[in-house]
Every structure is written in structure tokens, then in C-alpha cells.
PDB file of C-alpha atoms in Angstrom:
ATOM      1  CA  VAL A   1      -8.622  18.731   5.163  1.00 39.00           C
ATOM      2  CA  ILE A   2      -4.596  18.229   4.174  1.00 40.00           C
ATOM      3  CA  TYR A   3      -2.355  18.255   6.431  1.00 40.00           C
ATOM      4  CA  ARG A   4       1.392  18.241   5.764  1.00 42.00           C
ATOM      5  CA  HIS A   5       3.660  17.202   8.660  1.00 41.00           C
ATOM      6  CA  LEU A   6       7.411  18.020   9.001  1.00 37.00           C
ATOM      7  CA  PHE A   7       9.616  15.213   8.706  1.00 34.00           C
ATOM      8  CA  SER A   8      11.679  14.246  11.875  1.00 34.00           C
ATOM      9  CA  THR A   9      13.571  11.680  12.103  1.00 33.00           C
ATOM     10  CA  VAL A  10      12.112   9.351  15.558  1.00 32.00           C
ATOM     11  CA  SER A  11      12.556   5.247  16.753  1.00 32.00           C
ATOM     12  CA  PHE A  12       9.491   3.558  15.489  1.00 34.00           C
ATOM     13  CA  ILE A  13       9.312   0.538  16.989  1.00 36.00           C
ATOM     14  CA  ILE A  14       7.580  -2.864  15.284  1.00 39.00           C
ATOM     15  CA  VAL A  15       4.749  -4.889  16.848  1.00 42.00           C
ATOM     16  CA  SER A  16       3.450  -8.040  17.032  1.00 47.00           C
ATOM     17  CA  GLY A  17      -0.055  -7.982  16.138  1.00 72.00           C
ATOM     18  CA  CYS A  18       0.042  -7.469  12.300  1.00 91.00           C
ATOM     19  CA  GLY A  19       0.452  -9.455   9.141  1.00 91.00           C
ATOM     20  CA  LEU A  20      -1.651 -12.540  10.049  1.00 90.00           C
ATOM     21  CA  PRO A  21      -4.106 -13.282   8.203  1.00 90.00           C
ATOM     22  CA  SER A  22      -7.441 -15.512   9.191  1.00 89.00           C
ATOM     23  CA  TYR A  23      -7.577 -16.184   5.713  1.00 88.00           C
ATOM     24  CA  PRO A  24      -3.544 -16.923   4.505  1.00 86.00           C
ATOM     25  CA  PRO A  25      -3.265 -16.236   0.455  1.00 83.00           C
ATOM     26  CA  ASP A  26      -2.366 -18.991  -1.617  1.00 73.00           C
ATOM     27  CA  THR A  27       0.664 -18.210  -3.585  1.00 64.00           C
ATOM     28  CA  SER A  28       1.277 -20.855  -4.490  1.00 52.00           C
ATOM     29  CA  ARG A  29      -0.692 -20.440  -7.686  1.00 44.00           C
ATOM     30  CA  VAL A  30      -0.194 -16.804  -8.906  1.00 39.00           C
ATOM     31  CA  VAL A  31       1.511 -15.902 -12.443  1.00 38.00           C
ATOM     32  CA  ASN A  32       0.027 -13.159 -13.771  1.00 55.00           C
ATOM     33  CA  GLY A  33      -2.396 -11.784 -11.420  1.00 65.00           C
ATOM     34  CA  GLU A  34      -5.836 -13.419 -10.599  1.00 74.00           C
ATOM     35  CA  GLU A  35      -8.930 -13.599  -8.159  1.00 79.00           C
ATOM     36  CA  ALA A  36      -7.723 -12.906  -4.952  1.00 82.00           C
ATOM     37  CA  ARG A  37      -8.440 -15.852  -2.225  1.00 81.00           C
ATOM     38  CA  PRO A  38     -11.430 -13.565  -0.434  1.00 84.00           C
ATOM     39  CA  TYR A  39      -9.893 -11.694   3.011  1.00 84.00           C
ATOM     40  CA  SER A  40      -6.651 -13.295   2.655  1.00 86.00           C
ATOM     41  CA  TRP A  41      -5.607  -9.402   2.300  1.00 90.00           C
ATOM     42  CA  PRO A  42      -7.464  -7.800   5.610  1.00 92.00           C
ATOM     43  CA  TRP A  43      -5.598  -5.034   5.198  1.00 93.00           C
ATOM     44  CA  GLN A  44      -6.053  -3.478   1.214  1.00 90.00           C
ATOM     45  CA  VAL A  45      -8.435  -0.658   1.158  1.00 91.00           C
ATOM     46  CA  SER A  46     -10.405   0.517  -0.893  1.00 86.00           C
ATOM     47  CA  LEU A  47     -10.534   4.237  -1.336  1.00 86.00           C
ATOM     48  CA  GLU A  48     -13.886   5.343  -3.203  1.00 81.00           C
ATOM     49  CA  SER A  49     -15.175   9.387  -4.133  1.00 74.00           C
ATOM     50  CA  PHE A  50     -18.163   8.239  -5.831  1.00 67.00           C
ATOM     51  CA  TYR A  51     -16.951   5.035  -7.392  1.00 64.00           C
ATOM     52  CA  PRO A  52     -13.483   3.209  -6.659  1.00 65.00           C
ATOM     53  CA  THR A  53     -10.665   5.562  -7.460  1.00 74.00           C
ATOM     54  CA  CYS A  54      -7.340   3.625  -6.152  1.00 81.00           C
ATOM     55  CA  GLY A  55      -6.185   1.195  -2.810  1.00 86.00           C
ATOM     56  CA  GLY A  56      -4.932   1.683   0.726  1.00 91.00           C
ATOM     57  CA  THR A  57      -3.548  -0.125   3.282  1.00 93.00           C
ATOM     58  CA  LEU A  58      -4.838  -0.415   6.848  1.00 94.00           C
ATOM     59  CA  ILE A  59      -1.433  -0.064   9.175  1.00 94.00           C
ATOM     60  CA  ALA A  60      -3.514   0.922  12.830  1.00 93.00           C
ATOM     61  CA  PRO A  61      -7.559   0.769  13.059  1.00 92.00           C
ATOM     62  CA  ASN A  62      -7.958   4.228  12.137  1.00 91.00           C
ATOM     63  CA  TRP A  63      -4.616   5.129  10.013  1.00 94.00           C
ATOM     64  CA  VAL A  64      -4.414   4.255   6.251  1.00 94.00           C
ATOM     65  CA  LEU A  65      -1.239   4.252   4.125  1.00 95.00           C
ATOM     66  CA  THR A  66      -1.642   5.393   0.323  1.00 93.00           C
ATOM     67  CA  ALA A  67      -0.107   7.209  -2.078  1.00 92.00           C
ATOM     68  CA  ALA A  68       0.574  11.749  -1.872  1.00 91.00           C
ATOM     69  CA  ARG A  69      -1.485  11.850  -5.380  1.00 76.00           C
ATOM     70  CA  GLU A  70      -4.772  10.082  -3.845  1.00 63.00           C
ATOM     71  CA  GLY A  71      -4.739  13.185  -1.092  1.00 54.00           C
ATOM     72  CA  ASN A  72      -4.707  15.609  -3.592  1.00 50.00           C
ATOM     73  CA  ILE A  73      -7.144  14.430  -6.250  1.00 52.00           C
ATOM     74  CA  PHE A  74     -10.200  13.951  -3.814  1.00 53.00           C
ATOM     75  CA  HIS A  75     -10.757  15.444  -0.172  1.00 55.00           C
ATOM     76  CA  THR A  76     -14.161  13.678   0.286  1.00 54.00           C
ATOM     77  CA  TYR A  77     -12.797  10.401   0.545  1.00 76.00           C
ATOM     78  CA  ARG A  78     -14.410   6.528   2.107  1.00 86.00           C
ATOM     79  CA  VAL A  79     -12.376   3.982   2.771  1.00 89.00           C
ATOM     80  CA  VAL A  80     -13.810   0.454   2.155  1.00 90.00           C
ATOM     81  CA  LEU A  81     -12.645  -2.669   4.334  1.00 91.00           C
ATOM     82  CA  ALA A  82     -13.078  -5.990   3.972  1.00 88.00           C
ATOM     83  CA  GLU A  83     -14.351  -5.724   0.185  1.00 81.00           C
ATOM     84  CA  HIS A  84     -13.985  -8.582  -2.859  1.00 77.00           C
ATOM     85  CA  ASN A  85     -16.482  -8.330  -4.982  1.00 76.00           C
ATOM     86  CA  MET A  86     -16.896  -4.692  -5.754  1.00 71.00           C
ATOM     87  CA  HIS A  87     -20.156  -5.395  -7.374  1.00 69.00           C
ATOM     88  CA  GLU A  88     -21.976  -6.821  -4.414  1.00 70.00           C
ATOM     89  CA  GLU A  89     -23.281  -6.410  -0.901  1.00 77.00           C
ATOM     90  CA  GLU A  90     -21.249  -9.418   0.491  1.00 75.00           C
ATOM     91  CA  GLY A  91     -21.559  -8.735   4.328  1.00 78.00           C
ATOM     92  CA  PRO A  92     -18.455  -7.971   6.184  1.00 86.00           C
ATOM     93  CA  GLU A  93     -17.888  -4.711   4.351  1.00 86.00           C
ATOM     94  CA  GLN A  94     -16.938  -1.440   6.815  1.00 94.00           C
ATOM     95  CA  SER A  95     -17.582   1.852   4.926  1.00 91.00           C
ATOM     96  CA  ILE A  96     -15.355   4.571   6.544  1.00 93.00           C
ATOM     97  CA  ARG A  97     -15.048   8.954   6.125  1.00 91.00           C
ATOM     98  CA  VAL A  98     -11.239  10.068   6.088  1.00 91.00           C
ATOM     99  CA  ALA A  99     -11.245  12.849   8.680  1.00 90.00           C
ATOM    100  CA  LYS A 100      -7.277  14.029   7.306  1.00 88.00           C
ATOM    101  CA  ILE A 101      -5.065  13.560   4.317  1.00 88.00           C
ATOM    102  CA  ILE A 102      -1.384  13.768   5.781  1.00 91.00           C
ATOM    103  CA  ILE A 103       0.927  13.671   2.845  1.00 92.00           C
ATOM    104  CA  HIS A 104       4.425  13.913   2.937  1.00 93.00           C
ATOM    105  CA  PRO A 105       5.900  17.439   3.555  1.00 93.00           C
ATOM    106  CA  LYS A 106       8.363  16.792  -0.047  1.00 93.00           C
ATOM    107  CA  TRP A 107       5.895  15.514  -2.315  1.00 92.00           C
ATOM    108  CA  ASN A 108       5.920  17.738  -5.390  1.00 91.00           C
ATOM    109  CA  ASP A 109       2.813  17.728  -7.465  1.00 86.00           C
ATOM    110  CA  ASN A 110       4.196  18.335 -10.776  1.00 87.00           C
ATOM    111  CA  CYS A 111       7.458  15.924 -10.130  1.00 89.00           C
ATOM    112  CA  VAL A 112       5.940  12.249  -9.469  1.00 89.00           C
ATOM    113  CA  SER A 113       9.599  10.558 -10.273  1.00 89.00           C
ATOM    114  CA  CYS A 114      10.934  13.266  -7.459  1.00 92.00           C
ATOM    115  CA  GLY A 115      10.216  10.618  -5.257  1.00 92.00           C
ATOM    116  CA  ASN A 116       7.543  11.131  -1.399  1.00 95.00           C
ATOM    117  CA  ASP A 117       4.770   9.753  -3.471  1.00 95.00           C
ATOM    118  CA  ILE A 118       3.105   8.647   0.520  1.00 95.00           C
ATOM    119  CA  ALA A 119       0.628   9.640   2.846  1.00 94.00           C
ATOM    120  CA  LEU A 120      -1.450   8.616   5.783  1.00 94.00           C
ATOM    121  CA  LEU A 121      -5.481   9.400   5.787  1.00 92.00           C
ATOM    122  CA  LYS A 122      -6.927   9.634   9.047  1.00 92.00           C
ATOM    123  CA  LEU A 123      -9.774   7.387   9.578  1.00 93.00           C
ATOM    124  CA  GLU A 124     -12.960   9.620  11.065  1.00 93.00           C
ATOM    125  CA  LYS A 125     -13.526   6.031  14.033  1.00 93.00           C
ATOM    126  CA  SER A 126     -11.544   3.184  14.085  1.00 93.00           C
ATOM    127  CA  ALA A 127     -12.294  -0.076  12.084  1.00 93.00           C
ATOM    128  CA  VAL A 128     -13.384  -2.842  13.745  1.00 93.00           C
ATOM    129  CA  ILE A 129     -10.425  -5.272  13.342  1.00 92.00           C
ATOM    130  CA  SER A 130     -12.025  -9.052  12.797  1.00 91.00           C
ATOM    131  CA  ASP A 131     -10.867 -12.499  10.972  1.00 90.00           C
ATOM    132  CA  LYS A 132     -11.735 -10.149   7.937  1.00 91.00           C
ATOM    133  CA  VAL A 133     -10.363  -6.507   9.023  1.00 93.00           C
ATOM    134  CA  GLN A 134      -6.714  -6.600  10.133  1.00 93.00           C
ATOM    135  CA  PRO A 135      -3.670  -4.111   9.811  1.00 94.00           C
ATOM    136  CA  ALA A 136      -0.818  -4.753   7.542  1.00 93.00           C
ATOM    137  CA  CYS A 137       2.974  -4.599   9.339  1.00 94.00           C
ATOM    138  CA  LEU A 138       5.260  -2.399   8.888  1.00 94.00           C
ATOM    139  CA  PRO A 139       8.972  -3.194   8.334  1.00 93.00           C
ATOM    140  CA  GLN A 140      12.240  -2.281   9.622  1.00 91.00           C
ATOM    141  CA  GLN A 141      13.337   1.182   8.806  1.00 92.00           C
ATOM    142  CA  GLY A 142      16.008   1.289   6.346  1.00 90.00           C
ATOM    143  CA  ALA A 143      15.094  -2.138   5.270  1.00 88.00           C
ATOM    144  CA  THR A 144      15.778  -3.400   1.513  1.00 86.00           C
ATOM    145  CA  LEU A 145      14.619  -6.067  -0.359  1.00 86.00           C
ATOM    146  CA  PRO A 146      17.209  -8.909  -2.351  1.00 81.00           C
ATOM    147  CA  HIS A 147      16.723  -8.911  -5.887  1.00 79.00           C
ATOM    148  CA  ASN A 148      14.731 -11.293  -8.021  1.00 74.00           C
ATOM    149  CA  GLN A 149      12.758 -12.539  -4.921  1.00 70.00           C
ATOM    150  CA  PRO A 150       8.992 -12.796  -5.438  1.00 66.00           C
ATOM    151  CA  TYR A 151       6.869 -11.302  -3.476  1.00 69.00           C
ATOM    152  CA  THR A 152       3.474 -11.212  -3.505  1.00 63.00           C
ATOM    153  CA  SER A 153       0.912  -7.908  -4.698  1.00 59.00           C
ATOM    154  CA  GLN A 154      -2.486  -7.461  -5.169  1.00 55.00           C
ATOM    155  CA  TYR A 155      -4.086  -4.634  -5.917  1.00 51.00           C
ATOM    156  CA  LEU A 156      -7.569  -3.673  -7.705  1.00 45.00           C
ATOM    157  CA  SER A 157      -6.808  -4.427 -10.644  1.00 43.00           C
ATOM    158  CA  GLY A 158      -7.459  -1.206 -12.762  1.00 42.00           C
ATOM    159  CA  GLY A 159      -9.497   0.458  -9.905  1.00 43.00           C
ATOM    160  CA  PRO A 160     -13.581   0.194 -10.682  1.00 42.00           C
ATOM    161  CA  ARG A 161     -12.951  -2.162 -13.814  1.00 51.00           C
ATOM    162  CA  ALA A 162     -11.870  -5.190 -11.790  1.00 60.00           C
ATOM    163  CA  ALA A 163     -15.071  -7.234 -10.317  1.00 74.00           C
ATOM    164  CA  THR A 164     -12.962  -8.797  -7.578  1.00 78.00           C
ATOM    165  CA  LEU A 165      -9.294  -7.930  -5.416  1.00 79.00           C
ATOM    166  CA  GLN A 166      -6.781  -9.611  -7.904  1.00 79.00           C
ATOM    167  CA  GLN A 167      -3.084 -10.359  -6.663  1.00 81.00           C
ATOM    168  CA  ALA A 168      -0.052 -10.909  -8.621  1.00 80.00           C
ATOM    169  CA  LEU A 169       3.340 -12.163  -8.269  1.00 80.00           C
ATOM    170  CA  LEU A 170       5.855  -9.503  -8.654  1.00 84.00           C
ATOM    171  CA  PRO A 171       9.443 -10.117  -8.751  1.00 85.00           C
ATOM    172  CA  VAL A 172      11.880  -7.391  -6.845  1.00 90.00           C
ATOM    173  CA  VAL A 173      14.361  -5.697  -9.086  1.00 91.00           C
ATOM    174  CA  ASP A 174      17.037  -3.894  -7.231  1.00 91.00           C
ATOM    175  CA  HIS A 175      17.989  -0.363  -6.851  1.00 92.00           C
ATOM    176  CA  HIS A 176      21.180  -0.571  -9.380  1.00 92.00           C
ATOM    177  CA  THR A 177      19.295  -2.938 -11.648  1.00 92.00           C
ATOM    178  CA  CYS A 178      16.787  -0.705 -12.080  1.00 93.00           C
ATOM    179  CA  GLY A 179      18.517   2.389 -12.508  1.00 94.00           C
ATOM    180  CA  ARG A 180      20.269   1.377 -14.982  1.00 95.00           C
ATOM    181  CA  SER A 181      19.510   3.590 -18.408  1.00 95.00           C
ATOM    182  CA  ASP A 182      18.168   0.747 -20.375  1.00 94.00           C
ATOM    183  CA  TRP A 183      15.785   0.421 -17.084  1.00 94.00           C
ATOM    184  CA  TRP A 184      14.257   3.360 -15.571  1.00 95.00           C
ATOM    185  CA  GLY A 185      17.482   5.526 -15.349  1.00 95.00           C
ATOM    186  CA  SER A 186      17.703   7.794 -13.078  1.00 93.00           C
ATOM    187  CA  SER A 187      14.068   9.002 -12.455  1.00 94.00           C
ATOM    188  CA  ILE A 188      14.195   6.007  -9.986  1.00 94.00           C
ATOM    189  CA  LYS A 189      15.679   7.127  -6.511  1.00 95.00           C
ATOM    190  CA  THR A 190      16.775   4.766  -2.808  1.00 94.00           C
ATOM    191  CA  THR A 191      13.288   5.985  -1.479  1.00 96.00           C
ATOM    192  CA  MET A 192      11.797   3.296  -3.916  1.00 96.00           C
ATOM    193  CA  VAL A 193      11.341   0.017  -5.326  1.00 94.00           C
ATOM    194  CA  CYS A 194      10.824  -1.824  -8.574  1.00 92.00           C
ATOM    195  CA  ALA A 195       8.871  -5.098  -8.922  1.00 89.00           C
ATOM    196  CA  GLY A 196       7.982  -6.577 -11.793  1.00 82.00           C
ATOM    197  CA  GLY A 197       8.765  -5.632 -15.796  1.00 71.00           C
ATOM    198  CA  GLY A 198       7.296  -8.869 -17.470  1.00 65.00           C
ATOM    199  CA  SER A 199       3.598  -9.329 -17.399  1.00 61.00           C
ATOM    200  CA  GLU A 200       2.821  -9.055 -14.642  1.00 62.00           C
ATOM    201  CA  SER A 201       2.524  -5.460 -13.591  1.00 65.00           C
ATOM    202  CA  ALA A 202      -0.136  -3.012 -11.618  1.00 71.00           C
ATOM    203  CA  CYS A 203      -1.778  -0.498 -13.340  1.00 69.00           C
ATOM    204  CA  HIS A 204      -3.964   1.986 -13.765  1.00 60.00           C
ATOM    205  CA  GLY A 205      -6.438   2.307 -10.302  1.00 61.00           C
ATOM    206  CA  ASP A 206      -4.052   0.802  -8.071  1.00 73.00           C
ATOM    207  CA  SER A 207      -1.821   3.999  -7.082  1.00 81.00           C
ATOM    208  CA  GLY A 208      -2.044   3.410  -3.043  1.00 88.00           C
ATOM    209  CA  GLY A 209      -2.165   0.151  -2.629  1.00 88.00           C
ATOM    210  CA  PRO A 210       0.436  -2.344  -1.257  1.00 90.00           C
ATOM    211  CA  LEU A 211       3.375  -4.408  -2.032  1.00 90.00           C
ATOM    212  CA  ASN A 212       2.942  -7.596   0.309  1.00 90.00           C
ATOM    213  CA  CYS A 213       6.367  -9.144   1.370  1.00 89.00           C
ATOM    214  CA  LYS A 214       6.114 -12.256   4.029  1.00 88.00           C
ATOM    215  CA  GLY A 215       9.224 -12.089   6.567  1.00 88.00           C
ATOM    216  CA  ARG A 216      10.848 -14.799   7.884  1.00 87.00           C
ATOM    217  CA  ASP A 217       8.705 -14.766  11.155  1.00 89.00           C
ATOM    218  CA  GLY A 218       5.869 -15.486   8.589  1.00 89.00           C
ATOM    219  CA  LYS A 219       3.896 -12.149   8.823  1.00 92.00           C
ATOM    220  CA  TRP A 220       3.225 -10.261   5.660  1.00 91.00           C
ATOM    221  CA  TYR A 221       4.583  -6.314   6.018  1.00 93.00           C
ATOM    222  CA  VAL A 222       3.802  -3.380   3.797  1.00 93.00           C
ATOM    223  CA  GLU A 223       7.142  -3.176   1.865  1.00 93.00           C
ATOM    224  CA  GLY A 224       5.927  -1.136  -1.072  1.00 93.00           C
ATOM    225  CA  VAL A 225       3.021   2.156  -1.867  1.00 93.00           C
ATOM    226  CA  THR A 226       2.156   1.868  -5.706  1.00 90.00           C
ATOM    227  CA  SER A 227       3.154   5.037  -6.943  1.00 90.00           C
ATOM    228  CA  PHE A 228       3.905   4.636 -10.928  1.00 87.00           C
ATOM    229  CA  VAL A 229       3.950   2.813 -14.254  1.00 83.00           C
ATOM    230  CA  ASP A 230       5.694   3.322 -17.936  1.00 81.00           C
ATOM    231  CA  GLY A 231       2.528   5.484 -19.957  1.00 73.00           C
ATOM    232  CA  ARG A 232       3.219   2.926 -22.975  1.00 75.00           C
ATOM    233  CA  GLY A 233       1.999   0.490 -21.108  1.00 69.00           C
ATOM    234  CA  CYS A 234       0.995  -1.101 -17.398  1.00 72.00           C
ATOM    235  CA  ASN A 235       4.318  -3.883 -18.099  1.00 69.00           C
ATOM    236  CA  THR A 236       6.790  -2.530 -20.389  1.00 80.00           C
ATOM    237  CA  PRO A 237       9.419  -4.915 -20.803  1.00 85.00           C
ATOM    238  CA  LYS A 238      12.577  -3.078 -18.166  1.00 89.00           C
ATOM    239  CA  ARG A 239       9.907  -1.041 -16.768  1.00 89.00           C
ATOM    240  CA  PRO A 240       8.930  -2.194 -13.748  1.00 89.00           C
ATOM    241  CA  THR A 241       6.186  -0.808 -11.530  1.00 88.00           C
ATOM    242  CA  VAL A 242       7.728   1.324  -9.042  1.00 92.00           C
ATOM    243  CA  PHE A 243       6.390   1.556  -5.785  1.00 93.00           C
ATOM    244  CA  THR A 244       6.997   4.322  -2.433  1.00 95.00           C
ATOM    245  CA  ARG A 245       9.820   1.537  -0.570  1.00 95.00           C
ATOM    246  CA  VAL A 246       8.041   2.265   2.955  1.00 96.00           C
ATOM    247  CA  ALA A 247      11.500   1.577   5.033  1.00 95.00           C
ATOM    248  CA  ALA A 248      12.333   4.653   3.999  1.00 96.00           C
ATOM    249  CA  PHE A 249       9.451   6.774   5.277  1.00 96.00           C
ATOM    250  CA  ILE A 250       9.006   4.862   8.685  1.00 94.00           C
ATOM    251  CA  PRO A 251      10.083   8.175  10.766  1.00 92.00           C
ATOM    252  CA  TRP A 252       8.137  10.286   9.290  1.00 93.00           C
ATOM    253  CA  ILE A 253       5.011   8.287   9.814  1.00 93.00           C
ATOM    254  CA  SER A 254       6.024   7.712  13.066  1.00 88.00           C
ATOM    255  CA  GLU A 255       5.895  11.537  13.781  1.00 85.00           C
ATOM    256  CA  VAL A 256       2.700  11.670  12.456  1.00 84.00           C
ATOM    257  CA  GLU A 257       0.717  12.373  15.310  1.00 63.00           C
ATOM    258  CA  GLY A 258      -1.890   9.494  17.036  1.00 62.00           C
ATOM    259  CA  VAL A 259      -0.454   6.696  14.244  1.00 69.00           C
ATOM    260  CA  MET A 260       1.762   4.980  16.938  1.00 60.00           C
ATOM    261  CA  ASN A 261      -0.325   5.704  19.621  1.00 61.00           C
ATOM    262  CA  GLN A 262      -3.082   3.875  17.469  1.00 61.00           C
ATOM    263  CA  ILE A 263      -0.864   0.776  16.840  1.00 61.00           C
ATOM    264  CA  VAL A 264       0.925  -0.253  20.373  1.00 51.00           C
ATOM    265  CA  GLN A 265      -3.297   0.359  22.010  1.00 49.00           C
ATOM    266  CA  ASN A 266      -4.837  -1.859  19.544  1.00 46.00           C
ATOM    267  CA  ILE A 267      -2.418  -4.923  19.604  1.00 43.00           C
ATOM    268  CA  TRP A 268      -3.800  -7.040  21.939  1.00 35.00           C
ATOM    269  CA  MET A 269      -6.545  -6.611  19.917  1.00 37.00           C
ATOM    270  CA  ILE A 270      -5.519  -7.650  16.217  1.00 34.00           C
TER     271      ILE A 270
END
């Protein structure tokens, strides 16, 4: 069942028990994308039907953040957590079915560049939080990312074509630059964030996965949800990967019934 909730502005509480992986990612050697350290992105999830289709982010024990178009295409998702090698059963994986798909009410199926490409998945049961499965932090409402600062994004690098979880360093491109006519132009809205644009990029099958940014407090925040790339190629110059800017949707995430309750009730478990 797909639910569409009305948008309303409410306050949001940032909690402390998130964004601190037990196996810290090695971000010192990332250039154009490579295999991530196992379980170093413990909030990364694989969304699957009969096979892996796209990605998402665990933000509470029974809530996953992903792209809106993923909710429209498939109606019987399962979410797999602690997935590193998709071709092997390694032991810590958790597979949980999706109970609800809640899509942003302003999402337009026929206009990805119109924005609002964001959805929440409520799981049938809560994930077991462990050293390999943990939620990411959500950013402060309205937060923006500075131009040309390196932020690590990890994704499934083509979904079913990748055997293991990948990561890549994607420099953020500010809204002014990304919105220039020789870049993305008017396709870019203030509710989006651009990152990459050179040899580094997300690609087909990565939709819904997170743009992870390390805050000054040492915690990792999911600042973006992978939305779209240029049709001519994933790493087309001046066409960086476009992410839904999570900070612009904190009020909507907060007002979806049950999300904040789950975050607050489980902060001591993390």
C-alpha cells in the first residue's frame, strides 16, 4: 500500500545515537569509486524485489529513507541490511519486508527534475541494531553544503551489476554553480544538491542511496538521496549526480506518523 501524507511544517529533533559506525569507513584512499570496507556504512540498505534494484538509508530501526520513484515501481519490496557481497550469504544480513511506502505528496512521476524525489519505507518489523546495522543521522533543517568540499557517498554502483558495496568521493557543487546554463540549468531546484561531475558519479541502480557527509561532531549525516544523472552518461562533465536535499524535507519526515517516535525510543539501543 502506498500512502501520501500532507506536508506540514513542524519542529525536528536531532538525536545523538546515530552516524557512528563500529567499523569506520576508510575515506583516505577513495578516488573514483571502490569497494567499501565491510559494514563501514551500517545504514546502507539494499532494496530488492526478485533482485537488488536500488538503495536506501536506515534512519530508525523500522524506517528507511529512499527515492520516491522507487516506491512507485515496485510494491513488494524487501529491505536487506548488513549486505556487503550480494553474491554471498555472509551471516549478518537482515531481510525485512516493507509494510508501507510513503511518498512525498508533491512528487510527480512524470517529472523527476521537478523535485520531491523522496519517500519513506516503514518496515514490517524493526531491524536489530548491532555493530553492523545502525541508523544514519539526519541533518538540521535547512542546512546547506559548502561548494567543493569532499563528501563521501557510497552506493551499489549499478545495483545488480555490483558484487560488493561501493563508495566514492563526490565533491559538492553549490546551487549557484550547478544551476548555471552550461551545467544543469533550471533543472536544479533549491531542494536538491549536486555532487561529483567528473569521473566520480552515482549511476543506474544507485537511486535512493545516501550521500553521506561527516559533520564537525564526527558523525555521518545522510545529506542527500540519489535522484538522477544525465541521460548521456553517469559521469558527464558539468552534469554532477543530483540528490534530493534531505535538509529541505526534515519537516515532512518529522510529521510522518511514527518516524520520530522510533528514533527517540531507540536512541539508547544504538
